[in-house]
Short mmCIF file of C-alpha atoms in Angstrom, two decimals:
data_model
loop_
_atom_site.label_atom_id
_atom_site.label_comp_id
_atom_site.label_asym_id
_atom_site.label_seq_id
_atom_site.Cartn_x
_atom_site.Cartn_y
_atom_site.Cartn_z
CA VAL A 3 -69.26 -13.98 -26.57
CA THR A 4 -72.98 -14.67 -26.18
CA GLU A 5 -74.35 -18.18 -25.77
CA THR A 6 -78.10 -18.72 -26.19
CA ILE A 7 -80.06 -21.86 -25.38
CA PRO A 8 -81.00 -23.54 -28.68
CA SER A 9 -84.71 -23.36 -29.46
CA HIS A 10 -85.02 -27.14 -29.84
CA LEU A 11 -84.14 -27.75 -26.19
CA GLN A 12 -87.13 -28.23 -23.90
CA PRO A 13 -87.43 -28.19 -20.08
CA LYS A 14 -88.25 -31.27 -18.04
CA THR A 15 -91.77 -32.51 -18.69
CA ASP A 16 -92.65 -32.60 -14.98
CA TRP A 17 -91.36 -29.14 -14.04
CA MET A 18 -94.89 -27.80 -13.51
CA SER A 19 -95.53 -30.37 -10.75
CA MET A 20 -92.29 -29.63 -8.87
CA ALA A 21 -92.21 -27.51 -5.71
CA PRO A 22 -92.08 -23.75 -6.54
CA GLU A 23 -89.04 -23.21 -4.31
CA THR A 24 -87.22 -25.87 -6.33
CA VAL A 25 -88.21 -24.60 -9.77
CA GLY A 26 -87.75 -20.89 -9.11
CA THR A 27 -89.33 -18.07 -11.09
CA HIS A 28 -87.04 -17.57 -14.12
CA TYR A 29 -84.75 -19.49 -16.44
CA VAL A 30 -81.50 -18.39 -18.08
CA ARG A 31 -82.00 -17.87 -21.82
CA SER A 32 -78.53 -16.58 -22.67
CA ILE A 33 -75.18 -15.78 -21.05
CA ILE A 34 -72.67 -13.13 -22.09
CA TYR A 35 -69.02 -14.07 -21.52
CA GLY A 36 -65.96 -11.84 -21.59
CA GLY A 37 -64.02 -9.64 -19.23
CA GLU A 38 -64.17 -6.21 -17.66
CA LEU A 39 -61.35 -3.89 -16.66
CA ILE A 40 -61.78 -0.70 -14.68
CA ALA A 41 -58.72 1.49 -14.11
CA SER A 42 -58.38 4.66 -12.05
CA LEU A 43 -55.55 7.16 -12.28
CA ARG A 44 -55.14 9.65 -9.45
CA LEU A 45 -52.70 12.53 -9.48
CA LYS A 46 -51.79 13.24 -5.85
CA ALA A 47 -50.64 16.81 -5.34
CA ASN A 48 -47.83 17.69 -2.96
CA ASN A 49 -49.74 20.65 -1.50
CA ARG A 50 -52.99 22.60 -1.83
CA GLU A 51 -51.63 25.30 -4.17
CA GLU A 52 -50.23 22.77 -6.62
CA ARG A 53 -53.50 20.83 -6.52
CA GLU A 54 -55.36 23.77 -8.07
CA ILE A 55 -52.72 24.00 -10.82
CA ILE A 56 -53.05 20.26 -11.48
CA LYS A 57 -56.86 20.50 -11.69
CA ALA A 58 -56.64 23.21 -14.33
CA ALA A 59 -54.01 21.33 -16.34
CA VAL A 60 -55.98 18.06 -16.25
CA SER A 61 -59.17 19.80 -17.39
CA ALA A 62 -57.31 21.36 -20.31
CA ASN A 63 -55.31 18.31 -21.44
CA LEU A 64 -57.33 15.22 -20.49
CA GLN A 65 -60.85 15.48 -21.84
CA LEU A 66 -61.46 11.79 -21.13
CA THR A 67 -64.88 10.34 -20.47
CA GLY A 68 -66.31 6.87 -20.85
CA THR A 69 -64.02 4.21 -22.35
CA PHE A 70 -60.30 4.64 -21.75
CA ASP A 71 -58.64 6.33 -24.75
CA LEU A 72 -55.44 4.62 -25.88
CA ASN A 73 -54.52 7.74 -27.86
CA ALA A 74 -54.20 9.73 -24.63
CA ASN A 75 -50.49 8.92 -24.25
CA GLY A 76 -49.44 12.18 -25.90
CA SER A 77 -51.67 14.16 -23.57
CA PHE A 78 -50.07 12.47 -20.55
CA ASP A 79 -46.60 13.28 -21.84
CA LYS A 80 -47.49 16.97 -22.15
CA LEU A 81 -49.10 16.92 -18.73
CA ARG A 82 -45.97 15.46 -17.16
CA LYS A 83 -43.77 18.15 -18.65
CA ASP A 84 -46.07 20.95 -17.49
CA LEU A 85 -46.49 19.54 -13.97
CA ALA A 86 -43.07 18.01 -13.38
CA GLY A 87 -42.48 17.36 -9.66
CA MET A 88 -45.93 18.53 -8.54
CA TYR A 89 -47.67 15.17 -8.15
CA ASN A 90 -47.40 11.41 -7.72
CA GLU A 91 -49.33 8.93 -9.85
CA ASP A 92 -51.59 6.41 -8.09
CA ILE A 93 -52.96 3.70 -10.41
CA LYS A 94 -55.52 1.11 -9.35
CA VAL A 95 -57.03 -1.63 -11.51
CA MET A 96 -60.09 -3.80 -10.91
CA ALA A 97 -60.60 -6.53 -13.48
CA THR A 98 -62.32 -9.83 -14.17
CA LYS A 99 -58.83 -11.30 -14.30
CA SER A 100 -56.10 -9.44 -12.45
CA PRO A 101 -53.24 -8.36 -14.74
CA SER A 102 -50.16 -10.55 -14.49
CA SER A 103 -48.14 -7.40 -13.79
CA PRO A 104 -49.96 -4.55 -11.97
CA PRO A 105 -49.34 -1.20 -13.73
CA GLN A 106 -47.10 1.27 -11.95
CA THR A 107 -46.97 3.96 -14.65
CA VAL A 108 -49.29 5.32 -17.32
CA GLU A 109 -47.26 3.44 -19.94
CA ASP A 110 -47.82 0.21 -18.00
CA LEU A 111 -51.55 0.97 -17.86
CA MET A 112 -51.68 1.45 -21.63
CA LYS A 113 -50.04 -1.94 -22.12
CA VAL A 114 -52.45 -3.62 -19.69
CA VAL A 115 -55.45 -2.23 -21.59
CA ALA A 116 -53.98 -3.26 -24.96
CA ASN A 117 -53.11 -6.79 -23.80
CA TYR A 118 -56.25 -7.43 -21.75
CA PRO A 119 -58.15 -9.29 -24.53
CA LYS A 120 -55.28 -11.80 -24.60
CA GLU A 121 -55.53 -12.18 -20.81
CA ILE A 122 -59.25 -12.96 -21.08
CA SER A 123 -58.69 -15.44 -23.92
CA THR A 124 -56.92 -17.75 -21.45
CA ILE A 125 -60.15 -18.25 -19.46
CA ASN A 126 -62.84 -20.82 -20.22
CA ASN A 127 -61.48 -21.88 -23.61
CA GLY A 128 -61.24 -18.31 -24.82
CA LYS A 129 -64.76 -17.22 -23.84
CA GLY A 130 -63.83 -15.47 -20.61
CA LYS A 131 -65.98 -15.35 -17.49
CA ALA A 132 -69.77 -15.09 -17.33
CA LEU A 133 -70.65 -11.39 -17.09
CA LYS A 134 -74.37 -11.17 -17.70
CA ALA A 135 -77.34 -13.54 -17.82
CA GLU A 136 -80.59 -12.93 -19.68
CA LEU A 137 -83.50 -14.11 -17.52
CA TYR A 138 -86.95 -15.01 -18.82
CA PRO A 139 -90.00 -15.70 -16.60
CA LEU A 140 -91.22 -19.29 -16.53
CA SER A 141 -94.60 -18.04 -17.67
CA SER A 142 -93.05 -17.59 -21.13
CA LEU A 143 -92.80 -21.39 -21.33
CA LYS A 144 -96.39 -22.00 -20.25
CA ALA A 145 -99.03 -19.32 -20.37
CA ASP A 146 -101.00 -20.48 -17.30
CA TYR A 147 -97.92 -20.63 -15.05
CA PRO A 148 -98.19 -17.95 -12.30
CA ASN A 149 -96.24 -14.84 -13.23
CA TYR A 150 -93.44 -13.62 -11.01
CA LEU A 151 -94.52 -10.41 -9.33
CA PRO A 152 -91.56 -8.33 -8.14
CA ASN A 153 -91.71 -6.91 -4.65
CA ARG A 154 -91.84 -3.20 -5.44
CA TYR A 155 -91.46 -2.27 -1.79
CA GLU A 156 -88.12 -4.09 -1.62
CA ASP A 157 -86.99 -2.49 -4.89
CA GLU A 158 -87.88 0.97 -3.59
CA PHE A 159 -86.13 0.23 -0.31
CA VAL A 160 -82.95 -0.83 -2.15
CA ASP A 161 -83.08 2.24 -4.41
CA GLU A 162 -83.54 4.54 -1.41
CA MET A 163 -80.61 2.99 0.45
CA TYR A 164 -78.33 3.03 -2.60
CA THR A 165 -79.16 6.66 -3.43
CA ALA A 166 -78.47 7.76 0.15
CA LEU A 167 -75.23 5.79 0.24
CA GLN A 168 -74.04 7.29 -3.06
CA ARG A 169 -74.84 10.82 -1.88
CA ALA A 170 -73.02 10.36 1.42
CA GLN A 171 -70.02 8.78 -0.28
CA SER A 172 -69.86 11.58 -2.85
CA GLU A 173 -69.99 14.30 -0.19
CA PHE A 174 -67.25 12.64 1.89
CA HIS A 175 -65.01 12.24 -1.17
CA LYS A 176 -65.55 15.91 -2.03
CA ALA A 177 -64.81 17.04 1.53
CA ILE A 178 -61.63 14.96 1.66
CA ASN A 179 -60.54 16.17 -1.77
CA ASP A 180 -61.04 19.84 -0.81
CA LEU A 181 -59.75 19.45 2.75
CA ASP A 182 -57.73 22.41 3.98
CA VAL A 183 -55.28 21.09 6.58
CA SER A 184 -53.61 24.45 7.11
CA ILE A 185 -54.15 26.65 10.14
CA LYS A 186 -56.74 28.56 8.09
CA GLY A 187 -58.88 25.46 7.60
CA LYS A 188 -62.46 25.79 8.85
CA VAL A 189 -63.96 23.41 11.38
CA ASP A 190 -67.11 22.85 9.32
CA GLN A 191 -65.42 21.38 6.24
CA PHE A 192 -67.30 18.11 6.74
CA ALA A 193 -70.67 19.71 7.52
CA LYS A 194 -72.27 18.75 4.19
CA ALA A 195 -70.80 15.25 4.39
CA PHE A 196 -72.21 14.68 7.88
CA GLU A 197 -75.57 16.07 6.75
CA ALA A 198 -75.60 13.64 3.81
CA TYR A 199 -74.69 10.75 6.11
CA GLY A 200 -77.65 11.43 8.39
CA THR A 201 -78.95 13.82 11.02
CA GLY A 202 -80.75 13.34 14.30
CA LYS A 203 -81.59 9.71 15.03
CA ASN A 204 -80.11 8.68 11.67
CA ASN A 205 -76.67 9.99 12.62
CA ILE A 206 -75.44 6.75 14.21
CA PRO A 207 -72.21 4.81 13.62
CA ASN A 208 -72.33 2.23 10.82
CA ARG A 209 -75.72 3.49 9.68
CA PHE A 210 -75.62 1.91 6.24
CA GLN A 211 -74.33 -1.41 7.59
CA ARG A 212 -77.33 -1.52 9.91
CA TRP A 213 -79.59 -0.55 7.02
CA PHE A 214 -78.24 -3.47 5.00
CA TRP A 215 -78.94 -5.94 7.82
CA LYS A 216 -82.52 -4.65 8.04
CA LEU A 217 -82.92 -5.13 4.29
CA ARG A 218 -81.60 -8.68 4.50
CA HIS A 219 -84.08 -9.38 7.28
CA GLU A 220 -86.95 -8.09 5.13
CA ILE A 221 -85.96 -10.42 2.28
CA THR A 222 -84.73 -13.57 4.05
CA LYS A 223 -86.79 -13.27 7.26
CA GLU A 224 -83.66 -14.11 9.27
CA PRO A 225 -83.24 -12.48 12.71
CA ILE A 226 -81.67 -9.06 12.56
CA VAL A 227 -78.19 -9.42 14.02
CA TRP A 228 -75.80 -6.52 14.13
CA GLU A 229 -72.21 -7.44 13.33
CA LYS A 230 -69.55 -4.79 13.18
CA PRO A 231 -67.05 -5.32 10.37
CA ASP A 232 -64.07 -5.77 12.68
CA GLY A 233 -63.24 -9.03 14.47
CA SER A 234 -61.93 -11.82 12.28
CA GLY A 235 -61.08 -14.27 15.06
CA ALA A 236 -58.81 -14.90 18.02
CA VAL A 237 -56.71 -17.76 19.39
CA TYR A 238 -56.36 -18.67 23.06
CA ILE A 239 -54.77 -21.54 25.01
CA ASN A 240 -57.05 -23.84 26.97
CA TRP A 241 -54.69 -24.75 29.82
CA GLY A 242 -55.63 -28.10 31.32
CA SER A 243 -57.46 -29.63 28.36
CA GLU A 244 -56.49 -31.26 25.06
CA THR A 245 -59.77 -30.20 23.46
CA CYS A 246 -61.63 -26.96 22.86
CA PRO A 247 -64.99 -26.22 24.48
CA THR A 248 -68.16 -26.65 22.47
CA THR A 249 -70.26 -23.59 21.76
CA SER A 250 -73.79 -23.18 23.06
CA SER A 251 -76.11 -20.23 23.46
CA SER A 252 -76.12 -20.75 27.23
CA ASP A 253 -72.46 -19.72 27.34
CA LEU A 254 -73.41 -16.15 26.51
CA GLU A 255 -74.00 -14.02 29.57
CA SER A 256 -76.52 -11.90 27.62
CA GLY A 257 -78.51 -14.92 26.44
CA LEU A 258 -77.93 -14.10 22.75
CA SER A 259 -77.56 -16.88 20.24
CA SER A 260 -74.06 -17.70 19.02
CA THR A 261 -72.90 -19.27 15.76
CA ALA A 262 -69.14 -19.23 16.37
CA ALA A 263 -67.72 -22.77 16.33
CA VAL A 264 -64.48 -23.12 18.29
CA SER A 265 -61.92 -25.15 16.34
CA LEU A 266 -58.83 -26.98 17.60
CA LEU A 267 -55.55 -25.84 16.02
CA TYR A 268 -53.37 -28.30 17.94
CA SER A 269 -52.98 -29.91 21.36
CA GLY A 270 -49.92 -30.55 23.49
CA ARG A 271 -48.32 -30.02 26.89
CA ALA A 272 -47.39 -26.91 28.85
CA ALA A 273 -43.69 -26.00 28.81
CA GLY A 274 -41.53 -23.29 30.34
CA THR A 275 -38.26 -22.41 32.02
CA LEU A 276 -36.79 -24.77 34.63
CA SER A 277 -37.81 -23.96 38.17
CA LYS A 278 -34.35 -23.04 39.53
CA SER A 279 -33.07 -21.22 36.44
CA TRP A 280 -31.76 -17.69 36.79
CA ALA A 281 -32.67 -16.81 33.22
CA GLY A 282 -35.12 -17.84 30.54
CA GLY A 283 -38.57 -17.01 29.24
CA ARG A 284 -41.12 -15.85 31.79
CA ASN A 285 -44.09 -17.08 29.77
CA PHE A 286 -45.52 -20.57 29.39
CA GLU A 287 -46.00 -22.16 25.98
CA CYS A 288 -48.31 -24.89 24.71
CA MET A 289 -45.92 -27.21 22.85
CA LYS A 290 -47.02 -29.90 20.42
CA ILE A 291 -45.79 -33.30 21.64
CA LYS A 292 -45.33 -34.97 18.27
CA GLU A 293 -42.42 -34.12 15.98
CA PRO A 294 -41.09 -30.86 17.43
CA LYS A 295 -39.22 -28.79 14.86
CA ILE A 296 -35.78 -28.19 16.39
CA SER A 297 -32.30 -27.58 15.02
CA LYS A 298 -29.45 -30.06 14.82
CA ALA A 299 -27.34 -30.78 17.90
CA ILE A 300 -24.82 -28.05 18.79
CA ASN A 301 -22.06 -27.71 21.35
CA THR A 302 -23.28 -26.78 24.81
CA GLN A 303 -23.27 -23.04 25.42
CA PRO A 304 -21.74 -21.63 28.63
CA LYS A 305 -25.11 -20.63 30.12
CA PRO A 306 -27.99 -21.95 28.01
CA ALA A 307 -31.64 -21.32 28.82
CA TYR A 308 -33.72 -24.50 28.96
CA LEU A 309 -37.30 -25.29 27.99
CA ASP A 310 -38.94 -28.19 29.80
CA ALA A 311 -42.29 -29.53 30.93
CA VAL A 312 -44.47 -27.58 33.35
CA GLU A 313 -46.63 -29.51 35.81
CA TYR A 314 -49.20 -28.63 38.46
CA ARG A 315 -49.82 -29.65 42.05
CA THR A 316 -52.97 -29.80 44.12
CA LEU A 317 -53.68 -29.10 47.77
CA ILE A 318 -54.83 -32.68 48.29
CA GLU A 319 -51.60 -34.29 47.03
CA PRO A 320 -48.95 -31.53 47.18
CA GLU A 321 -46.09 -34.05 46.92
CA LYS A 322 -47.27 -35.19 43.48
CA SER A 323 -47.32 -33.21 40.26
CA ARG A 324 -49.09 -33.83 37.00
CA PRO A 325 -48.37 -32.69 33.41
CA ILE A 326 -50.58 -29.91 32.07
CA PRO A 327 -52.37 -30.74 28.83
CA CYS A 328 -53.21 -27.80 26.63
CA ALA A 329 -55.00 -26.90 23.40
CA ALA A 330 -54.77 -23.94 21.02
CA CYS A 331 -58.35 -22.93 20.21
CA MET A 332 -59.52 -20.66 17.38
CA VAL A 333 -62.73 -18.66 17.86
CA PRO A 334 -64.01 -17.07 14.60
CA GLU A 335 -65.84 -13.73 14.44
CA THR A 336 -64.22 -12.70 17.72
CA VAL A 337 -62.66 -9.37 18.57
CA ALA A 338 -60.82 -10.39 21.74
CA VAL A 339 -60.24 -13.12 24.31
CA LYS A 340 -59.64 -12.06 27.91
CA THR A 341 -58.76 -13.97 31.08
CA LEU A 342 -60.51 -12.53 34.14
CA TYR A 343 -58.96 -13.39 37.50
CA ALA A 344 -60.95 -13.50 40.74
CA GLN A 345 -64.10 -13.83 38.60
CA THR A 346 -66.41 -16.76 37.87
CA SER A 347 -68.56 -15.27 35.09
CA CYS A 348 -68.11 -13.14 31.98
CA PRO A 349 -69.39 -9.58 31.37
CA LYS A 350 -72.55 -8.95 29.39
CA ASN A 351 -72.32 -9.94 25.69
CA TRP A 352 -69.15 -11.94 26.40
CA ARG A 353 -69.07 -15.73 26.09
CA LYS A 354 -67.44 -18.08 28.59
CA GLU A 355 -64.83 -20.37 27.03
CA TYR A 356 -63.86 -22.15 30.24
CA SER A 357 -63.40 -21.52 33.97
CA GLY A 358 -60.76 -22.72 36.38
CA ILE A 359 -58.22 -21.85 39.08
CA THR A 360 -55.39 -19.33 38.89
CA MET A 361 -51.99 -21.06 38.97
CA ALA A 362 -48.36 -19.86 39.19
CA ASP A 363 -44.89 -21.19 40.01
CA SER A 364 -44.19 -20.11 43.58
CA SER A 365 -40.59 -21.41 43.67
CA SER A 366 -39.14 -20.04 40.42
CA ASN A 367 -36.25 -17.58 40.31
CA VAL A 368 -37.71 -16.12 37.10
CA ASP A 369 -40.76 -13.87 37.25
CA GLY A 370 -43.53 -16.01 35.78
CA GLU A 371 -47.04 -15.53 34.50
CA PHE A 372 -50.40 -16.50 35.93
CA ILE A 373 -52.42 -18.98 33.91
CA CYS A 374 -56.05 -20.03 34.21
CA LEU A 375 -55.99 -23.82 34.63
CA ASN A 376 -59.19 -25.49 33.44
CA LYS A 377 -61.01 -26.97 36.44
CA GLU A 378 -61.67 -30.15 34.47
CA VAL A 379 -57.98 -31.08 34.72
CA PHE A 380 -58.33 -31.79 38.43
CA GLU A 381 -60.52 -34.78 37.62
CA ARG A 382 -57.60 -36.51 35.89
CA PRO A 383 -55.50 -39.04 37.86
CA ALA A 384 -51.83 -38.40 38.61
CA GLU A 385 -49.63 -39.49 35.70
CA SER A 386 -46.09 -38.83 36.93
CA GLU A 387 -43.89 -37.46 39.64
CA ALA A 388 -41.66 -34.93 37.92
CA GLY A 389 -38.00 -34.21 38.55
CA VAL A 390 -36.77 -31.64 41.03
CA ASN A 391 -36.04 -29.03 38.34
CA THR A 392 -39.39 -29.17 36.57
CA SER A 393 -41.53 -26.08 37.12
CA LYS A 394 -44.52 -26.91 39.27
CA LEU A 395 -47.54 -24.63 39.36
CA ASN A 396 -49.49 -24.19 42.56
CA PRO A 397 -52.90 -22.61 43.23
CA VAL A 398 -52.73 -18.85 43.82
CA TRP A 399 -54.17 -17.46 47.05
CA MET A 400 -55.34 -13.95 47.82
CA SER A 401 -56.82 -12.01 50.70
CA CYS A 402 -59.21 -9.07 50.63
CA GLU A 403 -61.53 -7.15 52.95
CA LYS A 404 -64.58 -9.35 52.34
CA CYS A 405 -62.83 -12.66 51.63
CA ASP A 406 -63.04 -14.04 55.18
CA GLY A 407 -59.41 -15.12 55.13
CA GLU A 408 -57.20 -16.26 52.27
CA LYS A 409 -58.96 -17.91 49.36
CA ILE A 410 -57.94 -19.66 46.14
CA VAL A 411 -58.34 -17.30 43.18
CA PRO A 412 -60.83 -18.50 40.54
CA CYS A 413 -60.62 -17.41 36.92
CA VAL A 414 -62.64 -17.45 33.72
CA VAL A 415 -61.66 -17.08 30.04
CA CYS A 416 -64.11 -14.98 28.02
CA SER A 417 -64.45 -14.08 24.33
CA TYR A 418 -66.23 -11.10 22.82
CA GLU A 419 -67.97 -11.60 19.46
CA ASN A 420 -68.98 -7.95 18.97
CA LYS A 421 -72.44 -9.14 18.01
CA SER A 422 -75.77 -8.10 19.42
CA GLN A 423 -79.43 -8.50 18.58
CA ILE A 424 -81.24 -5.47 17.20
CA GLU A 425 -84.60 -4.90 18.80
#
């Protein structure tokens, strides 16, 4: 379905006086609606010898090019009989609207193709989705309006990158398809693929990703920042605070700018096994205070394990203990979060989330964990004096050759964004 702007419609009378960045360079004259469906059928051979047989049979029976042929069902039936047990079918479909039932067999694929117009008719009052727009320069509306001059350098740069990417992808697909995994396989089977990817200074990891970032910089004038594709985020517990730290560029040891905004998932109190228990979990948990989701009351077990509050003590008032607030913090675009003990700063390219003092339960019968308690918690006044069975964390001490006696162990929590500036 094609919709075209009626000829009697006119643009705003003041469009010539508007800022160029607001008006743009073109207007949409028509839009083509509909749907697209691209299906791929792969015949995966069980071994190398059978793969050659399959190639020959496919070339002889399936002379398919261009649009998918619905009359090919008979050819598939013959192919199945000739190659019974030699291959597995792998069907993938990419479409404007995903099929309600993904095809698992060739018969299913035929049905999907036949029924796809009905699937598209359910979108946008039967028109489908917008597939293509016809653009006209604004100079066609007014002759003296400055013509849009395309940046030929950018076009050539895009064409060069796309051609190189296609060639490298094609060579890798060919090498993988012809890969000989037997003992007779040669070590240089990927030589042409590596040559197509790049040689010399161009043979670097993620070459085309870097190329794309350079292209974006040329067009948008934004700083070139290299981001590897991995790293979707990480969650850590901020022990000693009910909030998450704010992000600033000064937190990065390398001095690089940072855009990751730390978000609060929930806040609560630290909890763990009772101090004198002989069994239970060795780890500490940040438990939400409001509306805990627990089961209905049950009869007491012979030897149950208990979960209760965990508090901390200070050297100034060792007879008093205080509850430990905590917060679960989400850092986007982060590969990892690491707690470094006996350190006060983060490594290069890592960002400091918070710093504090290493704490542990020195009186528990259960092997416990160390936690990094945010130093800001020590500014809070005492809130309670806990019971005798509540786990109480104390500062951890250590001695070393150059420590000049025993010292309290500091700690710092660091996150790594896997992001660096390209010079």
